[in-house]
PDB file of C-alpha atoms in Angstrom:
ATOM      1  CA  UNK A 235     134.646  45.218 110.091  1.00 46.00           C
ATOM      2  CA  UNK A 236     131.946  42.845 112.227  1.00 49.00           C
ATOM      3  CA  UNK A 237     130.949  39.721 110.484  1.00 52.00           C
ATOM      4  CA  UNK A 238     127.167  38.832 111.630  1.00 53.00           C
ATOM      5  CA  UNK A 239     125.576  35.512 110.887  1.00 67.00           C
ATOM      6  CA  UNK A 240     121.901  34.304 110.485  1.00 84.00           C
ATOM      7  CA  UNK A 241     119.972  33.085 113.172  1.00 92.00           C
ATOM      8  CA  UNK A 242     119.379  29.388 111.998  1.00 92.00           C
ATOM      9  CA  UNK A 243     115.772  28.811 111.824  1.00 90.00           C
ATOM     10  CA  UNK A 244     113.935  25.029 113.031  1.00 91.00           C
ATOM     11  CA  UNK A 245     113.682  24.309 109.354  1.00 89.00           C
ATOM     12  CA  UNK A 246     117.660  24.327 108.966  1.00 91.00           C
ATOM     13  CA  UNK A 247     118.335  22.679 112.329  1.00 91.00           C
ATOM     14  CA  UNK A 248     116.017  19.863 111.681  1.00 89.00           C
ATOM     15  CA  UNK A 249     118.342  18.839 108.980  1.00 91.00           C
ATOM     16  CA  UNK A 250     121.167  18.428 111.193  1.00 91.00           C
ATOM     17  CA  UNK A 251     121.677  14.852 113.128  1.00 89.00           C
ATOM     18  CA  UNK A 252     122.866  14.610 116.560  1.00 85.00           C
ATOM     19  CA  UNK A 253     126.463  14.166 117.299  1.00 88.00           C
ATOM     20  CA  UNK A 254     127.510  11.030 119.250  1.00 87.00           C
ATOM     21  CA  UNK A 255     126.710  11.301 123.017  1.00 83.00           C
ATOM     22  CA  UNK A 256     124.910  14.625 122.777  1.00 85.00           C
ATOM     23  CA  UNK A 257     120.870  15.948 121.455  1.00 88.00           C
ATOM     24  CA  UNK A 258     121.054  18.959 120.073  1.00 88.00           C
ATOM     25  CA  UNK A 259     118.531  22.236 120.961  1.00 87.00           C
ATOM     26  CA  UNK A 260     118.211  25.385 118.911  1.00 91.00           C
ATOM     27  CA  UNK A 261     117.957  28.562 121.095  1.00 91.00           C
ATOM     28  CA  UNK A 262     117.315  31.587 120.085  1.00 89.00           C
ATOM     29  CA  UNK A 263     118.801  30.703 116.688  1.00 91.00           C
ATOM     30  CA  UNK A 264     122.282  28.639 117.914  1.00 92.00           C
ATOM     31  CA  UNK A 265     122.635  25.049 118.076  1.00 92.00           C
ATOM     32  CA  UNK A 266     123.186  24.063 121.818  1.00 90.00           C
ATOM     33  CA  UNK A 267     124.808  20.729 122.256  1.00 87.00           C
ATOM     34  CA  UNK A 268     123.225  18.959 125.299  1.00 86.00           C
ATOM     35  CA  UNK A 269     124.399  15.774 126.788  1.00 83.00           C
ATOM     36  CA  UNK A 270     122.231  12.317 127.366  1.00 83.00           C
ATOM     37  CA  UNK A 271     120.818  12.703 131.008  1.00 83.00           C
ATOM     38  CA  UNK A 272     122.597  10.398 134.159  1.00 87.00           C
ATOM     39  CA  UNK A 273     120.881   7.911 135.909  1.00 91.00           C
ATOM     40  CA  UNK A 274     119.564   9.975 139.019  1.00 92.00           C
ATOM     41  CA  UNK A 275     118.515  12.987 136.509  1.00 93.00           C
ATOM     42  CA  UNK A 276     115.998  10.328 134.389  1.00 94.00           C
ATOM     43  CA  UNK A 277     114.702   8.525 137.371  1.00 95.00           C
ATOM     44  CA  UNK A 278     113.339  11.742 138.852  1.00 96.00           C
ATOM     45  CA  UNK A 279     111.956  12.896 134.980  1.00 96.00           C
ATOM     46  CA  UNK A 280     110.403   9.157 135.043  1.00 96.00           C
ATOM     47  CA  UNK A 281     109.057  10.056 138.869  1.00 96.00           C
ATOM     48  CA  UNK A 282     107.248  13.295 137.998  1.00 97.00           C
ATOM     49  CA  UNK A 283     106.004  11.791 134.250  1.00 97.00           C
ATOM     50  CA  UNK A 284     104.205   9.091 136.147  1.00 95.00           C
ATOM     51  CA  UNK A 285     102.753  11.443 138.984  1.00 96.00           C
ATOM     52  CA  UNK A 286     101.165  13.523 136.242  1.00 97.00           C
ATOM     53  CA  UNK A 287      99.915  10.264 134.423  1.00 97.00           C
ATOM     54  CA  UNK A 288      98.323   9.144 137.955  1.00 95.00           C
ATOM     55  CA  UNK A 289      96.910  12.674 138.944  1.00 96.00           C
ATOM     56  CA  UNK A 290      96.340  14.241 135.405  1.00 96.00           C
ATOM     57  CA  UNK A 291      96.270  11.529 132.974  1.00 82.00           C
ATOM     58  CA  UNK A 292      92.616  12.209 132.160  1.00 92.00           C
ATOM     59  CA  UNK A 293      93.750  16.019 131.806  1.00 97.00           C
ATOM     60  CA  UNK A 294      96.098  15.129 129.049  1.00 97.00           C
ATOM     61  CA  UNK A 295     100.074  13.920 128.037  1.00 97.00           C
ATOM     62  CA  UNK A 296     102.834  13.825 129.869  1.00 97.00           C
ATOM     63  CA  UNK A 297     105.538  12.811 128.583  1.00 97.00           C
ATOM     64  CA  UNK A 298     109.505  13.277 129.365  1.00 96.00           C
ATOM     65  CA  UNK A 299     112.669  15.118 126.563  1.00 93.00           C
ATOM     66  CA  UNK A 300     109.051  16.336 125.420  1.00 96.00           C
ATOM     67  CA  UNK A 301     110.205  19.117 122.055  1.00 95.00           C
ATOM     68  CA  UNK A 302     108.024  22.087 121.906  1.00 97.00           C
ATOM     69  CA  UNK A 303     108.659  25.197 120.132  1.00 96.00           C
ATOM     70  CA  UNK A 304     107.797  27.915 122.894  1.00 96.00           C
ATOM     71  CA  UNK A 305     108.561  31.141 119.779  1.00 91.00           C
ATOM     72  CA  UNK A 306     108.658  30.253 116.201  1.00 85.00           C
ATOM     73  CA  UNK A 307     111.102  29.932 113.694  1.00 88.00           C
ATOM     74  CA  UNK A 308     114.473  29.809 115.764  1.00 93.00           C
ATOM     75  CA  UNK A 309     113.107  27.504 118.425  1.00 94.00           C
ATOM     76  CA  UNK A 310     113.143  24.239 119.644  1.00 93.00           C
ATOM     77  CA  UNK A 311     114.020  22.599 123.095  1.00 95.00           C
ATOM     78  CA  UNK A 312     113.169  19.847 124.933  1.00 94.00           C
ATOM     79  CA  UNK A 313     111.655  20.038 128.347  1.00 96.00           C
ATOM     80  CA  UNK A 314     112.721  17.397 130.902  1.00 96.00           C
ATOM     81  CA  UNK A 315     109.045  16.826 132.067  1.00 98.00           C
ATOM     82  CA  UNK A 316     106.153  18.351 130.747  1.00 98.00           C
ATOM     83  CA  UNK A 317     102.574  18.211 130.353  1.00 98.00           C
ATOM     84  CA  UNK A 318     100.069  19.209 127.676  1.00 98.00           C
ATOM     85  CA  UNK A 319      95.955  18.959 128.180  1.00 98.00           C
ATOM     86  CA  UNK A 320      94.285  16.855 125.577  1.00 97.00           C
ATOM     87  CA  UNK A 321      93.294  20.246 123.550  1.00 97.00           C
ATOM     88  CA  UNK A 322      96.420  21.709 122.415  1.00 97.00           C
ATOM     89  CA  UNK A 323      97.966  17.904 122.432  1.00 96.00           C
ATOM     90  CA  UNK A 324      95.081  16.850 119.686  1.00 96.00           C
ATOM     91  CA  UNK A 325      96.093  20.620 117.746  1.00 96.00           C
ATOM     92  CA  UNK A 326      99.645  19.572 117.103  1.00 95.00           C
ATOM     93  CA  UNK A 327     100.733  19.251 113.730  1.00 93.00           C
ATOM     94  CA  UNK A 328     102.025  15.679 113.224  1.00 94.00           C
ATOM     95  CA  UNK A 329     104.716  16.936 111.459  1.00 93.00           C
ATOM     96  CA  UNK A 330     105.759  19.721 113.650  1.00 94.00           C
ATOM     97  CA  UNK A 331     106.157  20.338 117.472  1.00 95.00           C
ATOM     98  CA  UNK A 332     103.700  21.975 120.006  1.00 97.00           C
ATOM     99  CA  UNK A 333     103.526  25.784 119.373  1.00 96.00           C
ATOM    100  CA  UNK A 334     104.512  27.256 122.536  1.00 97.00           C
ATOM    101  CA  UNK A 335     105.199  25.890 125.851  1.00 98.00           C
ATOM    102  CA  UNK A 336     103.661  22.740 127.620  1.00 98.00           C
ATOM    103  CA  UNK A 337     101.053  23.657 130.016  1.00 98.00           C
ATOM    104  CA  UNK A 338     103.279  22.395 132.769  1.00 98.00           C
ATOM    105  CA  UNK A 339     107.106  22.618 132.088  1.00 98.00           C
ATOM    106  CA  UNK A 340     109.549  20.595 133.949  1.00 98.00           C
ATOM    107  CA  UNK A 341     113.311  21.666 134.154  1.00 97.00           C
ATOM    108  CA  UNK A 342     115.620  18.889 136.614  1.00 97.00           C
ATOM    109  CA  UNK A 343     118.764  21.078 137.279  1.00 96.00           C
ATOM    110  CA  UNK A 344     122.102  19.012 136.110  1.00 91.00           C
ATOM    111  CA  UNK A 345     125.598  20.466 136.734  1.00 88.00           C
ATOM    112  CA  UNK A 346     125.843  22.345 133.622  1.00 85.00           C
ATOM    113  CA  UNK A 347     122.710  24.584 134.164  1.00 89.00           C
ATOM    114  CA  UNK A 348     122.736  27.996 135.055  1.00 91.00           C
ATOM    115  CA  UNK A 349     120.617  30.525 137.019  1.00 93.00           C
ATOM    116  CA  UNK A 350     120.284  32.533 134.004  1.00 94.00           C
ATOM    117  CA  UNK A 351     119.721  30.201 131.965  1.00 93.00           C
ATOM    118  CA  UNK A 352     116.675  28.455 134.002  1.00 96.00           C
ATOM    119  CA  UNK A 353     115.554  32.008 134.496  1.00 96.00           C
ATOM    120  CA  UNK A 354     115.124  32.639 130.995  1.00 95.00           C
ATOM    121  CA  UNK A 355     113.402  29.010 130.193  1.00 96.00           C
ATOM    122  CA  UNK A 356     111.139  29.747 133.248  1.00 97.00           C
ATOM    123  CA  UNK A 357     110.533  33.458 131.756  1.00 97.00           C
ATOM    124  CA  UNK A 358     109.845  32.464 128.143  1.00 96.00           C
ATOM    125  CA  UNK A 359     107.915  29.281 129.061  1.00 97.00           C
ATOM    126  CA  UNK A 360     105.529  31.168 130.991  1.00 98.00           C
ATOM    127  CA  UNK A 361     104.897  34.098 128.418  1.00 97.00           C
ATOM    128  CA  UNK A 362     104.120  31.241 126.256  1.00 97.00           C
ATOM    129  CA  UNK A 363     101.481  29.041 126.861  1.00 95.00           C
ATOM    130  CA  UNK A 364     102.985  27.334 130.220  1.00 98.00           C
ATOM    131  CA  UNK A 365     100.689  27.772 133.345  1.00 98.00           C
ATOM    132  CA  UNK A 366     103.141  26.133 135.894  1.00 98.00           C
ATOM    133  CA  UNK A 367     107.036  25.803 135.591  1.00 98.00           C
ATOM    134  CA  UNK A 368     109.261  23.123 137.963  1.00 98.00           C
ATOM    135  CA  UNK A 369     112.751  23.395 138.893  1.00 98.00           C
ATOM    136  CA  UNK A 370     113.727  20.313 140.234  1.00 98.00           C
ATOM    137  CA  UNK A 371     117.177  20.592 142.250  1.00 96.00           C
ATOM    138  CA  UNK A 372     118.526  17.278 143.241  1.00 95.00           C
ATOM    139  CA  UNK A 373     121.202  18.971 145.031  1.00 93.00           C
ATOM    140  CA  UNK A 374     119.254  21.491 146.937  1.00 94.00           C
ATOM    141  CA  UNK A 375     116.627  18.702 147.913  1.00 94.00           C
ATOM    142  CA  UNK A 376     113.959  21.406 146.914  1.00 96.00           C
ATOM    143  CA  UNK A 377     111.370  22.221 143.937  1.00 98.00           C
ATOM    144  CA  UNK A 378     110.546  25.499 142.789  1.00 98.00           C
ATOM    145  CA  UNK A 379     107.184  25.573 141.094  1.00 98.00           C
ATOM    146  CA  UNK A 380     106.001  29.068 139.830  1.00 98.00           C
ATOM    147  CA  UNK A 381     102.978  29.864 138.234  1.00 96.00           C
ATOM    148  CA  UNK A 382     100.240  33.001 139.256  1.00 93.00           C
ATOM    149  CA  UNK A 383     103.325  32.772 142.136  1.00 96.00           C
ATOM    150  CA  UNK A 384     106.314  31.069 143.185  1.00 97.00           C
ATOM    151  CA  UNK A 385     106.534  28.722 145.913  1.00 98.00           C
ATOM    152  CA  UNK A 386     109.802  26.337 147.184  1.00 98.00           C
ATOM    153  CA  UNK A 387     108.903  22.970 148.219  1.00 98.00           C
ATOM    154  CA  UNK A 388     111.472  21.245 150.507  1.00 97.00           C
ATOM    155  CA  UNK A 389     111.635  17.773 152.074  1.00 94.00           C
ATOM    156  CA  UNK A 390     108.955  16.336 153.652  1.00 94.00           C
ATOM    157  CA  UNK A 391     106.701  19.233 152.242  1.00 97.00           C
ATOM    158  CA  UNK A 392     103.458  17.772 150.057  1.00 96.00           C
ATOM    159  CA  UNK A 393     103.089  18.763 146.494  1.00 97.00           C
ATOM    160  CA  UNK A 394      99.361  18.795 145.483  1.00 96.00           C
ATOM    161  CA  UNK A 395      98.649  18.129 141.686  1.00 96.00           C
ATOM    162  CA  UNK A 396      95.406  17.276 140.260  1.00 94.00           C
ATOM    163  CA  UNK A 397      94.023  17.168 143.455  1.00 94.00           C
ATOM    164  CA  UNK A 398      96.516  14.461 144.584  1.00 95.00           C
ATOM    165  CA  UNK A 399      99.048  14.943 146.971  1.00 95.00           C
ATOM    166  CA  UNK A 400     103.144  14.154 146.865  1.00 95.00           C
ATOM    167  CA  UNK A 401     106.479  14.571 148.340  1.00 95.00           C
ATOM    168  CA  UNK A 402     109.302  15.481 147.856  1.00 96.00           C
ATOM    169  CA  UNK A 403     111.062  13.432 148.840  1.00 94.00           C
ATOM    170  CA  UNK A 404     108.433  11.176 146.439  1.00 89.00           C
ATOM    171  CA  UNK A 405     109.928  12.933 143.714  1.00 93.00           C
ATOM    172  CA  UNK A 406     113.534  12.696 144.462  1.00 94.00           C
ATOM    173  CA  UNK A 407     114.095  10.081 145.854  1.00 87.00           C
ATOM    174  CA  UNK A 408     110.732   7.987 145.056  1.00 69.00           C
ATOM    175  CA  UNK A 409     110.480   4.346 146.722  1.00 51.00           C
ATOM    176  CA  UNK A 410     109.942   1.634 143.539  1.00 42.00           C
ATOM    177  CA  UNK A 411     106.398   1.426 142.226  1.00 46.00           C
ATOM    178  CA  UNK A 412     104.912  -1.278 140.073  1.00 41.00           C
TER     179      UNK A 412
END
C-alpha cells in the first residue's frame, strides 16, 4: 500500500518561516531548502542587476532573489537576476508575486545546481512569460543566454542589452564602479 501526499500549494508555504542559514522555494509542490548565496555568486547578481538598471532602467525593474510565481498554486522561486518591464511590474498584486516568469530571468550556477535542474527553470521560465533566460557559470567563464535561440558568450565576447554593450568578463569579474 503507497502513501501519496498533497502537493503543498503557495498559500501553505507562505506560512512557513525560513530555517536558519537557508530561504526556502516551493517547486512543483515541495519545499526546497536553498542556502544564502557566497560572496563571488552576489557580486556577479549585483553586476548584471546594475547593467540592466544602466541599459534598461527606463524599460522597467530589475531587481536580484526577485520571487515570481512562473505556474500557479504550487509555485514560487526566486530568480538570481531578473527583469520585469514597467507593465506587468505596475500589474502585480501587492500582496502576491509576479504571475509567471520575469521578462528576463537570471540563473548564476553555484555548486549545488544541476543540468536538469537549470534545464527545467530555463524550460518553464520561457513557456511562461520570460523572453530571455541567463546562465551565468562562474566556473566555465561563459553565459548562456537563450531566447528565439541560444547563444554562449565566452570571455572577451560583448553582450549587447538595451542597445548597450558588455563583457564578460564585465560580468564576472566586473572592475569597481561608483
Amino acid at each position: 500500500m503507497s502513501t501519496t501526499s498533497a502537493l503543498m500549494t503557495v498559500e501553505e508555504f507562505r506560512k512557513l518561516e525560513d530555517p536558519p542559514g537557508f530561504r526556502l522555494e516551493l517547486h512543483h509542490g515541495e519545499v526546497v531548502s536553498l542556502g544564502f548565496p557566497k560572496s563571488k555568486h552576489w557580486k556577479i547578481q549585483q553586476r548584471i542587476r546594475r547593467i540592466f538598471e544602466e541599459a534598461l532602467g527606463g524599460q522597467g525593474e530589475a531587481g536580484t532573489e526577485f520571487a515570481f510565481r512562473p505556474e500557479p498554486e504550487h509555485e514560487l522561486w526566486g530568480a538570481d537576476v531578473a527583469f520585469v518591464a514597467w507593465d506587468r511590474y505596475d500589474a502585480m498584486d501587492e500582496e502576491d508575486n509576479l504571475a509567471g516568469a520575469p521578462d528576463i530571468t537570471v540563473e548564476v550556477l553555484s555548486p549545488s545546481n544541476t543540468a536538469s535542474e537549470i534545464l527545467e527553470k530555463k524550460d518553464v521560465c520561457l513557456k511562461n512569460g520570460c523572453s530571455e533566460f541567463w546562465v551565468v557559470d562562474p566556473k566555465k567563464g561563459h553565459i548562456e543566454i537563450t531566447g528565439e535561440k541560444s547563444v554562449i558568450y565566452h570571455s572577451g565576447d560583448s553582450i549587447e542589452v538595451g542597445g548597450k554593450s558588455f563583457t564578460v568578463d564585465d560580468i564576472l569579474q566586473g572592475a569597481h564602479s561608483r
